[in-house]
Coordinates of C-alpha atoms in Angstrom, one line a residue:
M12 CA 121.8 175.4 122.9
L13 CA 120.9 172.3 124.9
R14 CA 117.1 172.0 125.5
V15 CA 116.1 169.9 128.4
G16 CA 112.4 168.9 129.1
L17 CA 111.6 168.6 132.7
T18 CA 108.4 166.9 134.0
G19 CA 106.9 164.8 136.7
G20 CA 103.5 164.1 138.2
I21 CA 101.8 166.5 140.5
G22 CA 103.5 166.4 143.9
S23 CA 106.6 164.7 142.5
G24 CA 109.0 167.7 143.2
K25 CA 109.7 169.0 139.8
S26 CA 109.5 172.6 141.0
T27 CA 112.3 171.9 143.5
V28 CA 114.4 170.4 140.6
A29 CA 113.6 173.4 138.4
Q30 CA 114.8 175.8 141.1
R31 CA 118.1 173.8 141.5
F32 CA 118.6 174.0 137.7
R33 CA 118.2 177.8 138.0
E34 CA 120.8 177.9 140.7
L35 CA 123.2 175.9 138.6
G36 CA 122.9 178.4 135.7
A37 CA 120.1 177.0 133.5
V38 CA 117.6 179.2 131.8
V39 CA 114.3 177.8 133.2
I40 CA 111.0 178.3 131.4
D41 CA 107.9 177.4 133.4
A42 CA 105.1 176.3 131.1
D43 CA 102.5 177.1 133.7
Q44 CA 103.9 180.6 134.2
V45 CA 103.8 181.2 130.4
A46 CA 100.2 180.0 130.3
R47 CA 99.3 182.5 133.0
E48 CA 101.2 185.3 131.2
V49 CA 99.3 185.0 127.9
V50 CA 95.9 185.4 129.6
A51 CA 97.0 188.2 132.1
P52 CA 94.8 191.3 132.5
D53 CA 94.8 193.5 129.4
S54 CA 96.4 190.8 127.2
T55 CA 95.2 189.8 123.8
G56 CA 94.7 186.3 125.1
L57 CA 92.3 187.3 127.8
A58 CA 90.4 189.6 125.4
A59 CA 89.9 186.6 123.0
I60 CA 88.7 184.4 125.8
R61 CA 86.3 187.0 127.0
Q62 CA 84.9 187.4 123.4
R63 CA 84.4 183.7 123.1
F64 CA 83.1 182.8 126.6
G65 CA 81.6 186.1 127.8
D66 CA 81.8 188.0 131.1
A67 CA 81.0 184.9 133.1
V68 CA 84.7 183.9 133.0
M69 CA 85.9 187.3 134.2
A70 CA 86.7 188.1 137.8
P71 CA 85.6 191.5 139.4
D72 CA 89.2 192.8 139.2
G73 CA 89.4 192.2 135.4
S74 CA 91.5 189.0 135.6
L75 CA 90.5 185.6 134.3
D76 CA 88.2 183.5 136.6
R77 CA 89.9 180.2 136.1
G78 CA 87.4 178.3 138.1
A79 CA 84.5 179.5 136.0
L80 CA 86.3 178.9 132.8
G81 CA 87.3 175.4 134.0
E82 CA 83.7 174.4 134.6
I83 CA 82.8 175.4 131.1
V84 CA 85.7 173.7 129.2
F85 CA 85.7 170.5 131.2
A86 CA 82.1 169.9 130.5
D87 CA 82.2 170.9 126.8
A88 CA 84.7 169.3 124.4
Q89 CA 84.2 172.0 121.7
A90 CA 84.6 174.8 124.3
R91 CA 87.9 173.2 125.3
K92 CA 89.1 173.1 121.7
D93 CA 88.2 176.7 121.3
L94 CA 90.2 177.6 124.4
E95 CA 93.2 175.7 123.1
A96 CA 92.9 177.4 119.7
I97 CA 93.3 180.7 121.5
T98 CA 96.0 179.9 124.1
H99 CA 98.2 177.3 122.4
P100 CA 99.5 179.6 119.7
L101 CA 100.2 182.3 122.2
I102 CA 102.0 179.9 124.6
G103 CA 104.1 178.6 121.7
A104 CA 105.0 182.1 120.5
R105 CA 105.9 183.2 124.0
T106 CA 108.0 180.1 124.7
R107 CA 109.9 180.5 121.4
S108 CA 110.6 184.1 122.3
L109 CA 112.0 183.1 125.7
V110 CA 114.2 180.4 124.1
D111 CA 115.4 182.8 121.4
S112 CA 116.4 185.4 124.0
A113 CA 118.7 182.9 125.7
A114 CA 122.4 182.9 124.8
P115 CA 123.4 180.4 122.1
E116 CA 125.5 178.4 124.6
A117 CA 122.8 178.4 127.3
I118 CA 121.2 175.3 128.8
V119 CA 117.4 175.8 128.6
V120 CA 115.2 173.8 130.9
H121 CA 111.5 173.7 130.0
E122 CA 109.4 172.7 132.9
V123 CA 106.2 171.1 131.5
P124 CA 103.8 169.3 133.8
L125 CA 102.1 167.5 130.9
L126 CA 105.1 166.8 128.7
V127 CA 104.4 163.1 128.6
E128 CA 100.7 163.4 128.2
L129 CA 101.3 165.8 125.2
D130 CA 104.0 163.6 123.7
M131 CA 106.5 166.4 123.7
A132 CA 109.7 164.4 124.6
A133 CA 111.1 164.4 121.0
A134 CA 111.2 168.2 121.1
Y135 CA 114.1 168.1 123.6
H136 CA 117.7 166.9 123.5
L137 CA 117.1 165.3 126.9
T138 CA 114.0 164.6 129.0
V139 CA 114.3 164.6 132.8
V140 CA 111.5 163.1 134.8
V141 CA 111.0 163.5 138.6
G142 CA 109.4 160.4 140.1
A143 CA 107.8 159.6 143.4
D144 CA 105.4 156.9 144.6
D145 CA 101.7 157.7 144.7
D146 CA 101.4 157.5 148.4
I147 CA 104.3 159.9 148.9
R148 CA 102.7 162.3 146.4
M149 CA 99.4 162.0 148.2
A150 CA 101.0 162.9 151.5
R151 CA 102.6 166.0 150.0
L152 CA 99.4 167.1 148.3
T153 CA 97.1 166.6 151.3
G154 CA 99.7 168.0 153.7
A155 CA 101.6 171.1 152.7
R156 CA 99.5 171.9 149.7
G157 CA 96.1 171.5 151.3
F158 CA 94.4 169.2 148.8
T159 CA 91.5 167.0 149.9
E160 CA 92.2 163.3 149.6
S161 CA 89.6 162.9 146.8
D162 CA 91.0 165.9 144.9
A163 CA 94.5 164.6 145.2
L164 CA 93.5 161.2 144.0
A165 CA 91.7 162.7 141.0
R166 CA 94.7 164.8 140.0
I167 CA 97.1 161.9 140.2
A168 CA 94.7 159.6 138.2
A169 CA 94.2 162.2 135.5
Q170 CA 97.9 162.3 134.7
A171 CA 100.2 159.7 133.0
G172 CA 101.4 156.8 135.0
D173 CA 105.0 155.9 135.9
R174 CA 105.3 153.4 133.0
A175 CA 104.6 156.1 130.5
R176 CA 106.9 158.6 132.3
R177 CA 109.8 156.0 132.5
A178 CA 109.4 155.4 128.7
A179 CA 109.9 159.1 128.1
A180 CA 112.7 159.6 130.6
D181 CA 116.3 159.9 129.5
A182 CA 117.0 160.6 133.2
W183 CA 114.9 159.7 136.1
L184 CA 115.3 161.5 139.5
D185 CA 113.9 159.5 142.4
N186 CA 112.2 161.8 144.9
N187 CA 110.9 159.2 147.4
G188 CA 113.5 160.5 149.9
T189 CA 114.7 163.8 151.2
V190 CA 115.1 167.1 149.5
E191 CA 118.8 166.9 150.0
G192 CA 118.9 163.6 148.3
L193 CA 116.9 164.9 145.3
L194 CA 119.2 167.9 145.0
A195 CA 122.3 165.7 145.0
Q196 CA 120.9 163.8 142.1
V197 CA 120.3 167.0 140.2
D198 CA 123.8 168.1 140.8
V199 CA 125.3 164.8 139.5
L200 CA 123.0 164.9 136.4
W201 CA 124.1 168.5 135.7
W202 CA 127.8 168.1 136.1
D203 CA 128.2 164.5 134.8
R204 CA 125.8 164.7 131.8
I205 CA 124.1 167.9 131.0
V206 CA 127.1 170.2 130.9
G207 CA 129.1 167.8 128.8
F208 CA 126.1 167.3 126.5
N209 CA 125.9 171.0 125.9
D210 CA 129.6 171.3 125.3
N211 CA 129.5 168.5 122.7
L212 CA 126.5 170.1 121.1
M213 CA 128.3 173.4 120.8
T214 CA 131.5 171.9 119.4
G215 CA 129.9 169.3 117.1
S216 CA 131.5 166.5 119.1
R217 CA 130.2 163.0 119.9
S218 CA 130.6 160.9 123.0
H219 CA 132.7 157.8 122.7
P220 CA 132.4 154.4 124.4
L221 CA 135.2 153.0 126.5
E222 CA 138.2 151.8 124.5
I223 CA 138.1 148.4 126.3
P224 CA 134.6 147.1 125.4
T225 CA 132.5 145.9 128.3
L226 CA 129.6 143.5 127.8
V227 CA 126.6 143.8 130.2
P228 CA 123.4 141.7 130.6
Y229 CA 120.5 142.7 128.5
D230 CA 118.7 145.8 129.8
D231 CA 115.0 146.1 129.5
S232 CA 115.4 149.9 129.2
W233 CA 117.3 149.6 125.8
P234 CA 114.1 149.4 123.7
W235 CA 112.7 152.5 125.4
A236 CA 115.9 154.4 124.9
A237 CA 116.0 153.4 121.3
A238 CA 112.4 154.5 120.8
R239 CA 113.1 157.9 122.2
L240 CA 116.2 158.3 120.0
I241 CA 114.3 157.1 116.9
R242 CA 111.6 159.6 117.5
R243 CA 114.1 162.4 117.8
V244 CA 115.9 161.4 114.6
T245 CA 112.6 161.1 112.8
V246 CA 111.5 164.5 114.0
A247 CA 114.8 166.0 112.9
L248 CA 114.9 164.5 109.4
G249 CA 111.3 164.3 108.5
D250 CA 110.8 162.7 105.0
R251 CA 114.6 162.9 104.4
A252 CA 114.7 159.5 106.2
V253 CA 112.9 156.6 104.6
A254 CA 113.0 154.7 107.9
V255 CA 114.8 154.7 111.2
E256 CA 115.4 151.3 112.9
H257 CA 117.0 150.0 116.2
I258 CA 119.7 147.5 115.2
G259 CA 122.7 145.9 116.7
S260 CA 123.0 143.8 119.9
T261 CA 120.9 146.0 122.1
S262 CA 118.0 145.4 119.7
V263 CA 117.9 141.7 120.5
P264 CA 116.1 140.8 123.7
G265 CA 118.1 138.6 126.0
L266 CA 121.5 139.2 124.3
I267 CA 124.5 140.5 126.3
A268 CA 125.8 143.6 124.7
K269 CA 127.8 146.8 125.0
D270 CA 125.6 149.5 126.5
V271 CA 125.5 151.3 123.1
I272 CA 122.4 152.0 121.1
D273 CA 122.8 151.5 117.3
L274 CA 120.3 153.2 115.0
Q275 CA 120.0 152.7 111.2
V276 CA 118.7 155.6 109.1
G277 CA 117.6 154.6 105.7
V278 CA 117.9 157.1 102.7
R279 CA 117.0 156.6 99.1
L280 CA 120.4 157.6 97.9
L281 CA 123.6 157.9 100.0
A282 CA 124.2 161.3 98.5
D283 CA 121.0 162.5 100.3
A284 CA 122.9 162.0 103.6
D285 CA 125.5 164.5 102.4
D286 CA 123.0 167.3 101.9
A287 CA 123.9 170.2 104.3
A288 CA 120.4 170.3 105.6
F289 CA 120.5 166.6 106.5
V290 CA 123.8 166.9 108.3
K291 CA 122.7 170.0 110.2
A292 CA 119.4 168.6 111.2
L293 CA 121.0 165.6 112.9
A294 CA 123.8 167.7 114.5
D295 CA 121.3 170.2 115.9
K296 CA 119.4 167.3 117.4
G297 CA 122.5 166.0 119.1
F298 CA 123.8 163.5 116.5
P299 CA 126.9 165.2 114.9
R300 CA 129.0 163.8 112.0
S301 CA 132.6 164.0 112.9
A302 CA 135.5 164.7 110.6
G303 CA 136.4 161.7 108.5
D304 CA 133.0 160.0 108.8
D305 CA 132.1 161.0 105.2
H306 CA 134.1 158.0 104.1
A307 CA 132.7 155.4 106.5
S308 CA 132.1 151.9 105.2
D309 CA 130.9 148.5 106.4
T310 CA 133.0 145.4 105.8
A311 CA 132.0 143.7 102.6
L312 CA 130.8 140.1 102.7
P313 CA 132.8 137.7 100.4
W314 CA 129.8 137.2 98.1
I315 CA 129.1 140.9 97.7
D316 CA 132.6 142.3 97.4
D317 CA 131.9 145.6 95.6
A318 CA 133.1 148.1 98.2
T319 CA 131.0 150.9 96.8
L320 CA 127.8 149.0 97.9
W321 CA 128.9 149.0 101.5
R322 CA 129.5 152.8 102.0
K323 CA 127.6 154.6 104.6
R324 CA 127.6 157.8 106.6
F325 CA 128.2 157.8 110.4
H326 CA 126.9 160.1 113.1
G327 CA 127.3 159.7 116.9
G328 CA 125.4 160.9 119.9
A329 CA 126.6 164.0 121.8
D330 CA 125.0 162.8 125.1
P331 CA 127.7 161.5 127.5
G332 CA 125.1 159.6 129.4
R333 CA 123.9 157.5 126.4
I334 CA 126.4 156.3 123.7
V335 CA 124.6 156.2 120.4
R336 CA 125.8 155.3 116.9
V337 CA 123.8 156.3 113.9
H338 CA 124.5 154.4 110.6
V339 CA 123.1 156.1 107.5
R340 CA 122.7 153.6 104.7
A341 CA 120.9 153.5 101.3
T342 CA 117.8 151.2 101.7
D343 CA 118.6 149.3 98.5
G344 CA 122.1 148.4 99.7
P345 CA 123.3 145.1 101.3
A346 CA 124.3 146.7 104.6
W347 CA 120.8 147.9 105.2
R348 CA 119.4 144.5 104.5
Y349 CA 121.9 142.5 106.6
A350 CA 121.6 144.8 109.7
L351 CA 117.8 144.1 109.7
L352 CA 118.2 140.4 108.8
L353 CA 120.8 139.6 111.6
R354 CA 118.6 141.4 114.1
D355 CA 115.4 139.5 113.2
W356 CA 117.3 136.2 112.8
L357 CA 118.8 136.5 116.3
R358 CA 115.5 137.5 117.8
A359 CA 113.8 134.4 116.2
E360 CA 116.6 131.8 116.7
A361 CA 117.3 131.3 120.4
G362 CA 120.1 128.8 119.7
E363 CA 122.0 131.2 117.5
R364 CA 121.5 134.0 120.0
D365 CA 122.9 132.0 122.8
A366 CA 125.8 130.7 120.8
Y367 CA 126.6 134.3 119.8
A368 CA 126.5 135.4 123.4
V369 CA 129.1 132.7 124.3
K370 CA 131.4 133.8 121.5
R371 CA 131.2 137.4 122.6
R372 CA 132.1 136.6 126.2
L373 CA 135.1 134.6 125.0
A374 CA 136.2 137.5 122.7
Q375 CA 135.9 140.2 125.3
P376 CA 138.8 139.9 127.8
A377 CA 141.8 142.2 127.4
T378 CA 140.9 143.4 123.9
T379 CA 140.6 146.9 122.5
T380 CA 137.5 147.9 120.5
A381 CA 139.5 147.3 117.3
D382 CA 140.5 143.8 118.3
Y383 CA 136.9 143.1 119.4
V384 CA 135.5 144.3 116.1
E385 CA 137.9 142.1 114.2
A386 CA 137.0 139.0 116.2
K387 CA 133.3 139.7 115.8
G388 CA 133.8 140.1 112.0
L389 CA 134.9 136.5 111.7
W390 CA 131.6 135.4 113.2
I391 CA 129.5 137.8 111.1
V392 CA 130.5 136.2 107.8
G393 CA 129.2 132.8 108.8
A394 CA 126.2 134.2 110.6
C395 CA 125.1 136.2 107.5
A396 CA 125.2 133.0 105.4
R397 CA 123.1 131.1 108.0
A398 CA 120.7 134.1 108.3
D399 CA 120.3 134.1 104.5
A400 CA 119.3 130.5 104.6
W401 CA 116.8 131.3 107.4
A402 CA 115.4 134.1 105.4
R403 CA 114.8 131.9 102.4
H404 CA 113.2 129.2 104.6
T405 CA 110.9 131.6 106.4
G406 CA 110.1 134.1 103.6
W407 CA 111.6 137.0 105.6
T408 CA 111.9 140.2 103.7
R409 CA 113.5 143.5 104.7
R410 CA 111.2 146.3 105.7

């Protein structure tokens, strides 16, 4: 079951997107609707609120007077915590019930207005953000929705800004234009990415890069993508992972690279990565281990030629829209150390970074991935020797 988090600022158009996902076949769970359900008349939630806050928060028809309750909790931090202690467990339980009632192969879209503010992105396989400029959102709020200008400004200011939302977004839907344009983006996202992601998740398959490697200019979004993926892996593995790091070419600012995010997961013993719970935790989060990957290994350096020290486990990302490679290595092994050393060395040494970029461009034309890796390997041996010298000179140590 693929779980998609859907969010956006007030007036951005996320409800329109949610409705389109319903039409396409998703099971949509509206967090606001769930929050209303758990405090509906005659509910245990409403009874608990009445007991804590008294009849002053009750409307004449026996429903919750949200305005009266709001005045209390926004002025009193302890009152707000008390309210959250009542409602949050109920909302969580109801949400889990709705998810559990969906078919195993379903695509579940969870519409959460405050997903970014509550730091919930790691709970989903994919986070979709609907974005629109503030002036456009203001026009929508003060027009069709009847907000006063001051109220609309206050609502927008109280929520996360675009920078935080973009950092959380695996997919960004631009809603500065027409409804038709927005719906077209949703359809493309659904058919080109979400459906394939769910299929891969159900079959334990990973997405693969193009056979002919393509180098692209450095992308400022790569660190954000890596941070999201690291958070998901960390949540999935908990203390089974000693550390999770962004490595490889996309981790070096300014370096041309294939549009592939490489992550390194550190374990105390490589055998820990073969535990069934470890493998399942990564697969359930969208990082399956494919057949044959139990015997993966890095190429040994001439001065550390014991092949057993270079063994690793390999997982790939199931998301067709973001190619990910997850290298699981023992933290006391040489491969763990050199992955971090090369990254930090290239970050620090602009001359080496630029020379490497030139060599990569020369190695790229008309080569398969296997040819490209072989050509790159010749450079790696010399680079590791120079990086070792740099580490001794600077006092660099692995994390």
